[in-house]
Coordinates of C-alpha atoms in Angstrom, one line a residue:
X11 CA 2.2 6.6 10.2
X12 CA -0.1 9.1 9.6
X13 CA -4.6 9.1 9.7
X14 CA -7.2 10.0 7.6
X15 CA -10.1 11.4 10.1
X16 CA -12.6 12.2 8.4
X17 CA -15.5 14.3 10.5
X18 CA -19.1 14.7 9.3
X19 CA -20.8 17.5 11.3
X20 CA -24.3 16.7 11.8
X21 CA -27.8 18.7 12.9
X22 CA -28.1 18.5 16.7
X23 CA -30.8 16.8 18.1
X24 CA -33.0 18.7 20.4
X25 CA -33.4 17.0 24.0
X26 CA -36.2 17.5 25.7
X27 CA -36.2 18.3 29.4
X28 CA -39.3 18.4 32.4
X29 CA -39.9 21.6 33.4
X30 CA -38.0 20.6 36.7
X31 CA -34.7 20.6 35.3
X32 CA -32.7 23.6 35.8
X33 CA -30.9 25.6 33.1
X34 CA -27.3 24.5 34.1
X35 CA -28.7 21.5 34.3
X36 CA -30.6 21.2 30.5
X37 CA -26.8 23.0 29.5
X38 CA -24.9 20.1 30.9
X39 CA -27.0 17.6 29.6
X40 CA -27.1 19.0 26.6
X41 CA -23.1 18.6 26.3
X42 CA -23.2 15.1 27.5
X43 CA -25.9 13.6 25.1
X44 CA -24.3 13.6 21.8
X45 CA -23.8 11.2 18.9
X46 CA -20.7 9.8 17.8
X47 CA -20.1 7.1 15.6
X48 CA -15.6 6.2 14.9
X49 CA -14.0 4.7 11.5
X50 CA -10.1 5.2 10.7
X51 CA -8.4 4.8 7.5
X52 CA -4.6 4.3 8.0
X53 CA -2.7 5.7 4.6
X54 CA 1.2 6.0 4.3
X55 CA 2.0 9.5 4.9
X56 CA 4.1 9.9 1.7
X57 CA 0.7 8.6 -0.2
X58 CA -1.0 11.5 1.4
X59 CA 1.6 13.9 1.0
X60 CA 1.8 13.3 -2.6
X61 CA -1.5 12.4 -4.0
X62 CA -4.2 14.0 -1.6
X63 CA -2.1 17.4 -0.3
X64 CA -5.4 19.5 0.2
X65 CA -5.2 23.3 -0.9
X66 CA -3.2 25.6 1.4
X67 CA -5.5 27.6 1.8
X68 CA -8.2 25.6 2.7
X69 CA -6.2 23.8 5.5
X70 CA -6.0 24.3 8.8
X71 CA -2.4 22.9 10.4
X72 CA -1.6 22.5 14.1
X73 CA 2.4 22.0 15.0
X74 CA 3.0 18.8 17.4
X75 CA 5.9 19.2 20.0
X76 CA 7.4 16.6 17.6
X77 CA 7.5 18.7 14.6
X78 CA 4.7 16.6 13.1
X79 CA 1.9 19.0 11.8
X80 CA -1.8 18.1 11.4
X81 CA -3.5 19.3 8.5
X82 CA -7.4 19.8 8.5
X83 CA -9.3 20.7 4.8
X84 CA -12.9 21.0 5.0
X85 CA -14.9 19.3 2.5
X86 CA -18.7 19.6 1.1
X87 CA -21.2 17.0 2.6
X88 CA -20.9 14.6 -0.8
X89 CA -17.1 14.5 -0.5
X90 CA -16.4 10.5 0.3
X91 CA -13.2 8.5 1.2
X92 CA -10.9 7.4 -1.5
X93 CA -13.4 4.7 -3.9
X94 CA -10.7 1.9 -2.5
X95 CA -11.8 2.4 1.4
X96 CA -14.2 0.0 3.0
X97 CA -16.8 2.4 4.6
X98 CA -18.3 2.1 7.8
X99 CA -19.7 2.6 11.3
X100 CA -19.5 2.2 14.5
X101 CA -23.4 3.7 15.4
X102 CA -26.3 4.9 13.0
X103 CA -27.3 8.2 13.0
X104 CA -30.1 9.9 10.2
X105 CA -29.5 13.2 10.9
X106 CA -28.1 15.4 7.8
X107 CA -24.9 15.8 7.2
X108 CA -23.7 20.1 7.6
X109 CA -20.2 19.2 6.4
X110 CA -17.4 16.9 6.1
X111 CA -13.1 17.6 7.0
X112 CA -10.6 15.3 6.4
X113 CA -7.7 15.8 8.8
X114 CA -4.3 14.2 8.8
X115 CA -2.7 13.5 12.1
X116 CA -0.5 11.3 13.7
X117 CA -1.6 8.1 15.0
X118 CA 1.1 7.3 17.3
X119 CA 0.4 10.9 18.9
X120 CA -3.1 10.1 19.7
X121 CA -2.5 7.0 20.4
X122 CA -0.1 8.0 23.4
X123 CA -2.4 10.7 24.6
X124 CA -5.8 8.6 24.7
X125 CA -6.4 5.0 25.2
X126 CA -9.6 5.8 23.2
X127 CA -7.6 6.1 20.3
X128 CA -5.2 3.6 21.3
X129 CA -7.3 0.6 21.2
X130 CA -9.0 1.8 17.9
X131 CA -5.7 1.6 15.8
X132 CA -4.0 -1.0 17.9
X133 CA -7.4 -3.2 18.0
X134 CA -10.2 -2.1 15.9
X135 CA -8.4 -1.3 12.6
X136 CA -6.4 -3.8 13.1
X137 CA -8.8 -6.8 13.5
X138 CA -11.4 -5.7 11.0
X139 CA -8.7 -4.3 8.0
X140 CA -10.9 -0.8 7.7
X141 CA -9.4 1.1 5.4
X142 CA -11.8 4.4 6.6
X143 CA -12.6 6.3 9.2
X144 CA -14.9 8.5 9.9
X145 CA -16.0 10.7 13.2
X146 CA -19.4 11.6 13.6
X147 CA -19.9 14.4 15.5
X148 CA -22.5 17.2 16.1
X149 CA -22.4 20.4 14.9
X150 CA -22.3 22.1 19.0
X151 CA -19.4 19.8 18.8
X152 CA -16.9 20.7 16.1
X153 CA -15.0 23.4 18.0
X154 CA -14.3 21.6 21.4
X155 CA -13.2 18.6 18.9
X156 CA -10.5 20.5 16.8
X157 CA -9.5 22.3 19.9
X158 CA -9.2 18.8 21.6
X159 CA -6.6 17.5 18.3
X160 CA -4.8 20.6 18.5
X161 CA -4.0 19.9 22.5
X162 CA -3.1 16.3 22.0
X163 CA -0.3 18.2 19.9
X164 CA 0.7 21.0 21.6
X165 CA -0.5 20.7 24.6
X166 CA -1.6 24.3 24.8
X167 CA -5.2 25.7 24.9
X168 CA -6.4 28.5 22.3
X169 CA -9.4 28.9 24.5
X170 CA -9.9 30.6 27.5
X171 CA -13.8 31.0 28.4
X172 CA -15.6 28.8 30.6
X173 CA -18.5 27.5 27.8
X174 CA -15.4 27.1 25.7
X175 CA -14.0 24.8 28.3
X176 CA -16.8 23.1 29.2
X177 CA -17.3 22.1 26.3
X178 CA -13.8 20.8 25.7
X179 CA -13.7 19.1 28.7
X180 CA -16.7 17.1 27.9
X181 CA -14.8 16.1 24.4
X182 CA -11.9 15.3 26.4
X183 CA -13.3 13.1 28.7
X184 CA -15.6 10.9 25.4
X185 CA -12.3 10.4 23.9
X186 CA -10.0 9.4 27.2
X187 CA -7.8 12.3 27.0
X188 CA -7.3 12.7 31.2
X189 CA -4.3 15.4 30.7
X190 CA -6.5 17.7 28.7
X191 CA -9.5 17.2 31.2
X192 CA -7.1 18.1 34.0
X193 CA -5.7 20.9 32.4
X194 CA -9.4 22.2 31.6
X195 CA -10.1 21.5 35.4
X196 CA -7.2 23.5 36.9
X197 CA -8.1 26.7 34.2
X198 CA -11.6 26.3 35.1
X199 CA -10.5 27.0 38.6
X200 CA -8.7 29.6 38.1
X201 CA -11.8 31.9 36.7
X202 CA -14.0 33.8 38.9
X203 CA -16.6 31.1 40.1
X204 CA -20.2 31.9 40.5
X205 CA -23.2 29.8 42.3
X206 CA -24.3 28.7 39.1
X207 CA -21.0 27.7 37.6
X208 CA -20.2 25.9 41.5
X209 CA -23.5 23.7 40.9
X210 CA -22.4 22.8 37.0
X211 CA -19.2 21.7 38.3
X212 CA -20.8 19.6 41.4
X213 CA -22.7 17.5 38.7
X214 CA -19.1 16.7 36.3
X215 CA -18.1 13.7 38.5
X216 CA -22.1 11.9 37.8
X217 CA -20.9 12.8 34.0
X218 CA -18.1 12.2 33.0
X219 CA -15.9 8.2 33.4
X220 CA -12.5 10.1 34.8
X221 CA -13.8 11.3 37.9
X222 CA -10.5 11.9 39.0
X223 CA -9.6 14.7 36.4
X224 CA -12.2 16.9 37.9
X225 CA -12.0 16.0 41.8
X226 CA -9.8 19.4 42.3
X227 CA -12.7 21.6 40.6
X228 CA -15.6 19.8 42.3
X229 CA -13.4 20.0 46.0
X230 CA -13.4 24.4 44.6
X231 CA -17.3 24.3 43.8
X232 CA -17.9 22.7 47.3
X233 CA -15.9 25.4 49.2
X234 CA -17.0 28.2 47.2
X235 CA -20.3 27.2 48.1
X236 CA -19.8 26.6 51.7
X237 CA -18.3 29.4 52.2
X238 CA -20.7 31.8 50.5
X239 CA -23.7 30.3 52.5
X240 CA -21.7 29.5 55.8
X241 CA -24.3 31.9 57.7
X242 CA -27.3 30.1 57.2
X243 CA -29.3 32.6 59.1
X244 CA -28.6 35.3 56.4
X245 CA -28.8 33.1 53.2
X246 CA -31.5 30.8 54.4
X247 CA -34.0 31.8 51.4
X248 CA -31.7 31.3 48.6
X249 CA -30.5 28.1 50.6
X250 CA -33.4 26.7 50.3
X251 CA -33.5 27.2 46.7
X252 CA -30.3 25.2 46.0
X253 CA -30.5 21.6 44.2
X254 CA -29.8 18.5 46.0
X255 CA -26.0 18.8 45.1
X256 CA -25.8 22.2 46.2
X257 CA -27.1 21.6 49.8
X258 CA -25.3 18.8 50.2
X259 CA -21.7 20.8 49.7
X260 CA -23.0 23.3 52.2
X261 CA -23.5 21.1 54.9
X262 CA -20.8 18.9 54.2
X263 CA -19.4 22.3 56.1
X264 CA -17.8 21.9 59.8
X265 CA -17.9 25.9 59.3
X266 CA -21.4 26.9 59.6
X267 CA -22.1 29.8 61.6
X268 CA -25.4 28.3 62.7
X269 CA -27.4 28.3 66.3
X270 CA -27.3 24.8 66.6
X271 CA -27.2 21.1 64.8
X272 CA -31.1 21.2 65.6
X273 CA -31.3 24.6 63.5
X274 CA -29.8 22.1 60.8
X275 CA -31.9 19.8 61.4
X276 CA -34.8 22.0 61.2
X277 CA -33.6 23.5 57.4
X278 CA -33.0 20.0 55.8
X279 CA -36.7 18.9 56.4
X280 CA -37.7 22.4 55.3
X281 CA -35.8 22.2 52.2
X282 CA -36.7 18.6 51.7
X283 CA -40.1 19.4 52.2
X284 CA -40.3 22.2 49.9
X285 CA -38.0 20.7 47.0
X286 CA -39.6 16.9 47.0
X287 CA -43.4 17.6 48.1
X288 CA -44.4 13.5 47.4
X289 CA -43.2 11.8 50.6
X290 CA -42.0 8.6 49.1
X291 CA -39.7 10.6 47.6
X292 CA -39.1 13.2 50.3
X293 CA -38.0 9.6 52.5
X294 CA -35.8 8.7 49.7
X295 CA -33.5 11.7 49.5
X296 CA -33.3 12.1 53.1
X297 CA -32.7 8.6 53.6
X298 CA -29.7 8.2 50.8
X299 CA -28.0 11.7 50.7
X300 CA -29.1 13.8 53.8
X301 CA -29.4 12.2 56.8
X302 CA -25.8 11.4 57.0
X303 CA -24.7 15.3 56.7
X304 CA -26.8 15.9 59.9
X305 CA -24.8 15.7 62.8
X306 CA -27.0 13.9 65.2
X307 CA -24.5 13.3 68.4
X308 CA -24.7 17.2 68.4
X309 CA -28.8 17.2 68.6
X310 CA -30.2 18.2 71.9
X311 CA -32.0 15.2 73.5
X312 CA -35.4 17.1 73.1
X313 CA -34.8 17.3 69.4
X314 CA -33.7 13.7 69.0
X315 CA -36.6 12.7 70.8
X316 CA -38.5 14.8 67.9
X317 CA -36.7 12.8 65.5
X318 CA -37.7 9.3 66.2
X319 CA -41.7 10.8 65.7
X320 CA -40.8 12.2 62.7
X321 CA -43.0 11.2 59.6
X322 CA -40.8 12.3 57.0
X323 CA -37.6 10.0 58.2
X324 CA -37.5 6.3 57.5
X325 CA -38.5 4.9 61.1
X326 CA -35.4 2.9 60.3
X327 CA -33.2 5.4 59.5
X328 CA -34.2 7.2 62.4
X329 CA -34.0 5.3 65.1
X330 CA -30.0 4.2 63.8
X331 CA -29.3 7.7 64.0
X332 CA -30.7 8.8 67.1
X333 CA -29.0 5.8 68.7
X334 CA -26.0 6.5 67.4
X335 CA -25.9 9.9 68.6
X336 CA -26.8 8.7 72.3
X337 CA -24.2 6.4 72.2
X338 CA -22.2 9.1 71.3
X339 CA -23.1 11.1 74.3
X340 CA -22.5 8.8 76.9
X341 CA -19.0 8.0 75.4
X342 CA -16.2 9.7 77.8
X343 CA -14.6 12.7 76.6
X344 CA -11.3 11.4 75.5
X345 CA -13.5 8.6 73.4
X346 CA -15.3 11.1 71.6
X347 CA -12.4 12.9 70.8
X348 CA -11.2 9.6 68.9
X349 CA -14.4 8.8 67.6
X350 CA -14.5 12.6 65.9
X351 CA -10.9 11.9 64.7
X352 CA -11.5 8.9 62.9
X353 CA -14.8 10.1 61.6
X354 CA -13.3 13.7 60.0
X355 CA -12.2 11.8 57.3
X356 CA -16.0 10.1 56.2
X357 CA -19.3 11.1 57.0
X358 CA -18.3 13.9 59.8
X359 CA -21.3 12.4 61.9
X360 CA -18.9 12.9 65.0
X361 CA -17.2 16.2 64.2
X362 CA -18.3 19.4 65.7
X363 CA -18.5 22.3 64.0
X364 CA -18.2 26.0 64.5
X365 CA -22.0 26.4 66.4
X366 CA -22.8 29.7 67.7
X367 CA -24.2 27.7 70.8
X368 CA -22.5 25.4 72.5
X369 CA -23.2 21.5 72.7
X370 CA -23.7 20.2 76.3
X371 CA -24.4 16.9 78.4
X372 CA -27.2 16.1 80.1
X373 CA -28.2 14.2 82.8
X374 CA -31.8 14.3 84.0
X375 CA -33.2 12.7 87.2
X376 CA -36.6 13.1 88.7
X377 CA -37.0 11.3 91.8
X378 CA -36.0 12.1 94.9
X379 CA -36.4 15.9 93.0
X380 CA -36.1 17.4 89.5
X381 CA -32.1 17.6 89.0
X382 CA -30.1 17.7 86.3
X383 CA -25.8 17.7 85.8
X384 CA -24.7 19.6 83.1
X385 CA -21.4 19.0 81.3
X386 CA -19.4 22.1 79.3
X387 CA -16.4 21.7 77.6
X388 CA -14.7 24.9 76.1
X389 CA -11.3 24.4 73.9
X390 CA -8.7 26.7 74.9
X391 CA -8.5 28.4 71.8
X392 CA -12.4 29.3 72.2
X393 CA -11.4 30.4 75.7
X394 CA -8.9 32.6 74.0
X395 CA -11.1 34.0 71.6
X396 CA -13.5 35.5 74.8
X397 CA -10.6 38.0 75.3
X398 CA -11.2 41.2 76.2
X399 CA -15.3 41.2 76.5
X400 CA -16.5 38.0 74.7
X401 CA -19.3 35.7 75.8
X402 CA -20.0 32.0 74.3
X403 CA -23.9 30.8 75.3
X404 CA -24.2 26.7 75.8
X405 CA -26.9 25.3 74.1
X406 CA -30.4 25.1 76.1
X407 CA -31.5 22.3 78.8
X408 CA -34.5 22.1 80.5
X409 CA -34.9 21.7 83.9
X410 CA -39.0 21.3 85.6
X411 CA -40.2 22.3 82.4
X412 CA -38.2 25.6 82.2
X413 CA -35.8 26.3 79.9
X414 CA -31.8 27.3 81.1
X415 CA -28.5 27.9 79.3
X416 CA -24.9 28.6 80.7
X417 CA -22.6 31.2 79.3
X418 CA -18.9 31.9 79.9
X419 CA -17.5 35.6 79.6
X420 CA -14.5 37.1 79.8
X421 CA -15.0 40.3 82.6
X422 CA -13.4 42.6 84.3
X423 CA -13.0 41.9 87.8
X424 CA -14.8 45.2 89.8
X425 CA -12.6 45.2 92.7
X426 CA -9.2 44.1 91.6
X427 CA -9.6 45.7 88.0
X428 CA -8.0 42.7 86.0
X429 CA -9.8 40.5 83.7
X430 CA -10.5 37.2 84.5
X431 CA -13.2 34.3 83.0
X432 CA -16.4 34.1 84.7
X433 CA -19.8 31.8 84.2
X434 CA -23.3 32.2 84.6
X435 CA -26.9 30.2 84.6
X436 CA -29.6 32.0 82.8
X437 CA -33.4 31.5 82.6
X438 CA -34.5 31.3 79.1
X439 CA -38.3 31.9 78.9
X440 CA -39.4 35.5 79.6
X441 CA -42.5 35.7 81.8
X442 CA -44.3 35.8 85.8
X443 CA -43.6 32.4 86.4
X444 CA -40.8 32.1 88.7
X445 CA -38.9 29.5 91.4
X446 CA -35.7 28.5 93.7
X447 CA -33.2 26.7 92.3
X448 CA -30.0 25.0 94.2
X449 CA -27.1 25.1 91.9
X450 CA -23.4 24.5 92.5
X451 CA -20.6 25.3 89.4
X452 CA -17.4 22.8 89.3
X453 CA -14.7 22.4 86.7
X454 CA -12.1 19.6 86.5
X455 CA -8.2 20.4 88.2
X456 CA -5.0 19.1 87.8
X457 CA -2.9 17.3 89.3
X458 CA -6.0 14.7 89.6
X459 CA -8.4 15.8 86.9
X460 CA -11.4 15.6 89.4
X461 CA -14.5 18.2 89.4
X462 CA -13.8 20.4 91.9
X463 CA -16.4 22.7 93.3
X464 CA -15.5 26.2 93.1
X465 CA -19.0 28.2 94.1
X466 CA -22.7 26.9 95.0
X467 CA -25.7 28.9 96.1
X468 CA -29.4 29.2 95.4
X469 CA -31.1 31.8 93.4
X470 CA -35.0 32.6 92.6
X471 CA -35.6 32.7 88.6
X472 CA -37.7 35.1 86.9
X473 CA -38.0 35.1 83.1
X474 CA -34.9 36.5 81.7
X475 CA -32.8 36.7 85.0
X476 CA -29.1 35.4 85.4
X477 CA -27.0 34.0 88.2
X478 CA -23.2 33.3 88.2
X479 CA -20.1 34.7 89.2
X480 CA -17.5 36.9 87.4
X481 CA -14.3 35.5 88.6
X482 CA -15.4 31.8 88.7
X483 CA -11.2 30.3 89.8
X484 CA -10.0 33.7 91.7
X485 CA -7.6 34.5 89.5
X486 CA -6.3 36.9 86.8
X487 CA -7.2 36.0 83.2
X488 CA -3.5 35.7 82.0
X489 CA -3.2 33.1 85.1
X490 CA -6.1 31.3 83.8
X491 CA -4.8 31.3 80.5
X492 CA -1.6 30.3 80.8
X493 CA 0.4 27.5 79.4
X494 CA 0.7 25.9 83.0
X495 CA -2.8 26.5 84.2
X496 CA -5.0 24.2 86.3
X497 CA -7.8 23.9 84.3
X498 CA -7.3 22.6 80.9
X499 CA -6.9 19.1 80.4
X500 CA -5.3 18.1 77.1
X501 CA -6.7 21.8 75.8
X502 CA -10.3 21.6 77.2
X503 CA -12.1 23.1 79.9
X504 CA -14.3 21.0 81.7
X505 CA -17.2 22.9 83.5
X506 CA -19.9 21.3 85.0
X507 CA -23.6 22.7 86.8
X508 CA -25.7 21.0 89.2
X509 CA -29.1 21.8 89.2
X510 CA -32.0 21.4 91.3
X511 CA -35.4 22.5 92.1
X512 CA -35.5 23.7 95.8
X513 CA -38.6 22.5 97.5
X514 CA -40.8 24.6 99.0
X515 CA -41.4 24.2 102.8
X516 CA -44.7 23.0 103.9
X517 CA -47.1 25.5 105.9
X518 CA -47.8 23.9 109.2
X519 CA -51.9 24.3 110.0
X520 CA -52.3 25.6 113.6

């Protein structure tokens, strides 16, 4: 059985949009917003063959894998159905009427191709004995529509530009046609993608009712935006230009070549600031789509304790994730191992990423003295990576009010002239004020996987100074290194420094 459709192209409306709106944004919505009002009329195809063949040279005709053709003849705006039809509508719309074509296609075809069209002709028509059709489209429309009937045929594309796809893909997905969207999706993927075309495809899945048919392009916009921004330090201005859906697929990252999570931190309620200046809804965003990108487990405790005093968080909101992330920290090892691997598949609240500092634990104690322990685990493959002259820098800890770090270097042993892996403590702030310290350096051993203490000492601090020791285990690199070494447990090396303020000796009065 073949189908009248009969199309009237009408005006477009104008939307209006607040001068907020961006311009991929007006484009999209622009796409999405669109009239359409559906009748069929269901002729025998000899009828139409013999007593309404339109002119061949006014017809367009697409060839179905079938061998079914479709014939299109285009019509002036009075041209009506047959006088015998029963016209009418599924929608009102006022808007003049540009033009009016009567195709002939194959109702079984669409049918199989789009449940759309299935339920029309096994329901609609049915039930309510139209005898006409007619689709309602406007004129911005017309191509991606044609294009869309010619697909459900051939299941080819004439089209190859991304507008032109767009476009079709938004057809596609008003009249259920998931093969054509996905098709659309994986040529879209193939073209050169740019920021602005990454952030049109980030807002498909809000627009469109198969989600699923885009997932693979919105997944490619996400990456391609991650990875373009993945220094933050050297994109930060035209980071903190992106819309909400753009900053959310860059830190969505575990990739970032950033300081720390508290440099993260720090961006998001920049950004937020800048992009949502009313704090009711400065609290909302944060609150609903950005908090849960910050990976607070990975905060220093200075930060966190920033956190819960920050106006612009719900004090709700904060206080669940700066508890979390404690909890987090006191977890053993091994647990947060598990915690990260169930997590990577979620939120990523437990999952580490790539900092250019690395995360420590702290313990603080101030009576009898100011002490603190501090915890340093290195994967082997980061160990690896300090081959031939590398260095990795902990994140910073405080200790009397001073501010220390810990960094690991591959060196070259002075007297035996091999390289082996060395650590050091440094003093962070630059300046006259100086003081002893009593430190001691330990890292966990097989067989028993207890700290063992491999050097300890006591060194006075001035701003900017360093103390450690270049072969920290007394052994070549490659030693250190190897497959049967001491020192990694399950992959990881666990490093650990003592710290403590050395007392000064009381003058005795004579």
């Amino acid at each position: 059985m073949s189908v009248l459709c009969r199309i009237r192209v009408a005006v477009s409306v104008s939307v209006h949009h607040s001068s907020k709106d961006s311009g991929w944004a007006c484009i999209l919505h622009n796409r999405v917003k669109t009239f359409v009002a559906v009748e069929f009329a269901v002729y025998n195809s000899d009828n139409i063959l013999d007593c309404n063949q339109p002119d061949t040279e006014d017809t367009v005709a697409y060839e179905s894998n079938d061998g079914e053709a479709i014939a299109m003849v285009e019509e002036s705006p009075s041209g009506d159905a047959p006088s015998h039809s029963n016209d009418s509508s599924f929608g009102m719309d006022c808007s003049p009427v540009l033009k009016v074509k009567s195709i002939f296609i194959s109702s079984a075809i669409l049918a199989a191709k789009s449940p759309f069209f299935y339920k029309l002709f096994s329901n609609g028509m049915r039930e309510s004995d139209q005898r006409h059709a007619t689709l309602r489209i406007n004129e911005s429309e017309e191509a991606a529509l044609l294009e869309l009937l010619s697909f459900m045929y051939s299941g080819k594309l004439s089209t190859s530009s991304e507008p032109a796809l767009l476009d079709l893909l938004m057809a596609a997905d008003k009249f259920e046609v998931a093969s054509c969207m996905r098709h659309c999706s994986h040529m879209l993927r193939s073209l050169p993608m740019t920021t602005e075309s990454a952030l049109l495809y980030l807002e498909l899945p809000s627009s469109v009712s198969i989600a699923s048919a885009v997932q693979p392009l919105t997944d490619a916009a996400k990456e391609f935006l991650a990875n373009k921004y993945r220094d933050l330090t050297k994109f930060q201005d035209e980071v903190m230009n992106l819309p909400l859906a753009g900053i959310e697929a860059v830190l969505s990252s575990n990739d970032l070549q950033v300081a720390s999570e508290d440099a993260i931190y720090d961006l998001v309620l920049k950004w937020a600031r800048a992009q949502y200046p009313k704090l009711e809804e400065r609290r909302e965003i944060l609150g609903t789509r950005l908090v849960r990108l910050i990976r607070f487990p990975f905060m220093t405790c200075r930060k966190l304790r920033k956190v819960l005093a920050c106006n612009d968080l719900d004090h709700e909101t904060a206080s669940k994730a700066v508890l979390d992330a404690v909890f987090f920290k006191a977890e053993t090892p091994y647990r947060q191992r598990a915690l990260a691997s169930e997590d990577s598949n979620t939120n990523r609240q437990f999952v580490e990423r790539a900092y250019k500092y690395r995360p420590v634990k702290v313990l603080e104690f101030v009576l009898p003295h100011s002490q603190c322990i501090v915890y340093l685990d290195l994967r082997r493959e980061e160990c690896a990576n300090l081959f031939p002259s590398g260095r990795v820098y902990s994140q910073a800890f405080h200790l009397g009010g001073q501010g220390f770090f810990l960094s690991a270097h591959c060196n070259m042993d002075q007297q035996s002239s091999f390289h082996c892996f060395g650590l050091f403590l440094g003093m962070q702030e630059k300046g006259s004020v100086s003081f002893t310290v009593d430190y001691e350096f330990a890292a966990r051993t097989k067989p028993a996987g207890e700290f063992a203490t491999k050097y300890k000492g006591y060194y006075t601090f001035t701003g900017g100074k360093a103390v450690g020791y270049r072969n920290l285990f007394a052994i070549p690199w490659t030693s250190f290194m190897a497959e049967d070494s001491l020192y990694f447990m399950n992959g990881v090396l666990h490093l650990r420094a003592e710290l403590s303020i050395k007392q000064p000796q009381p003058v005795l009065q004579l």
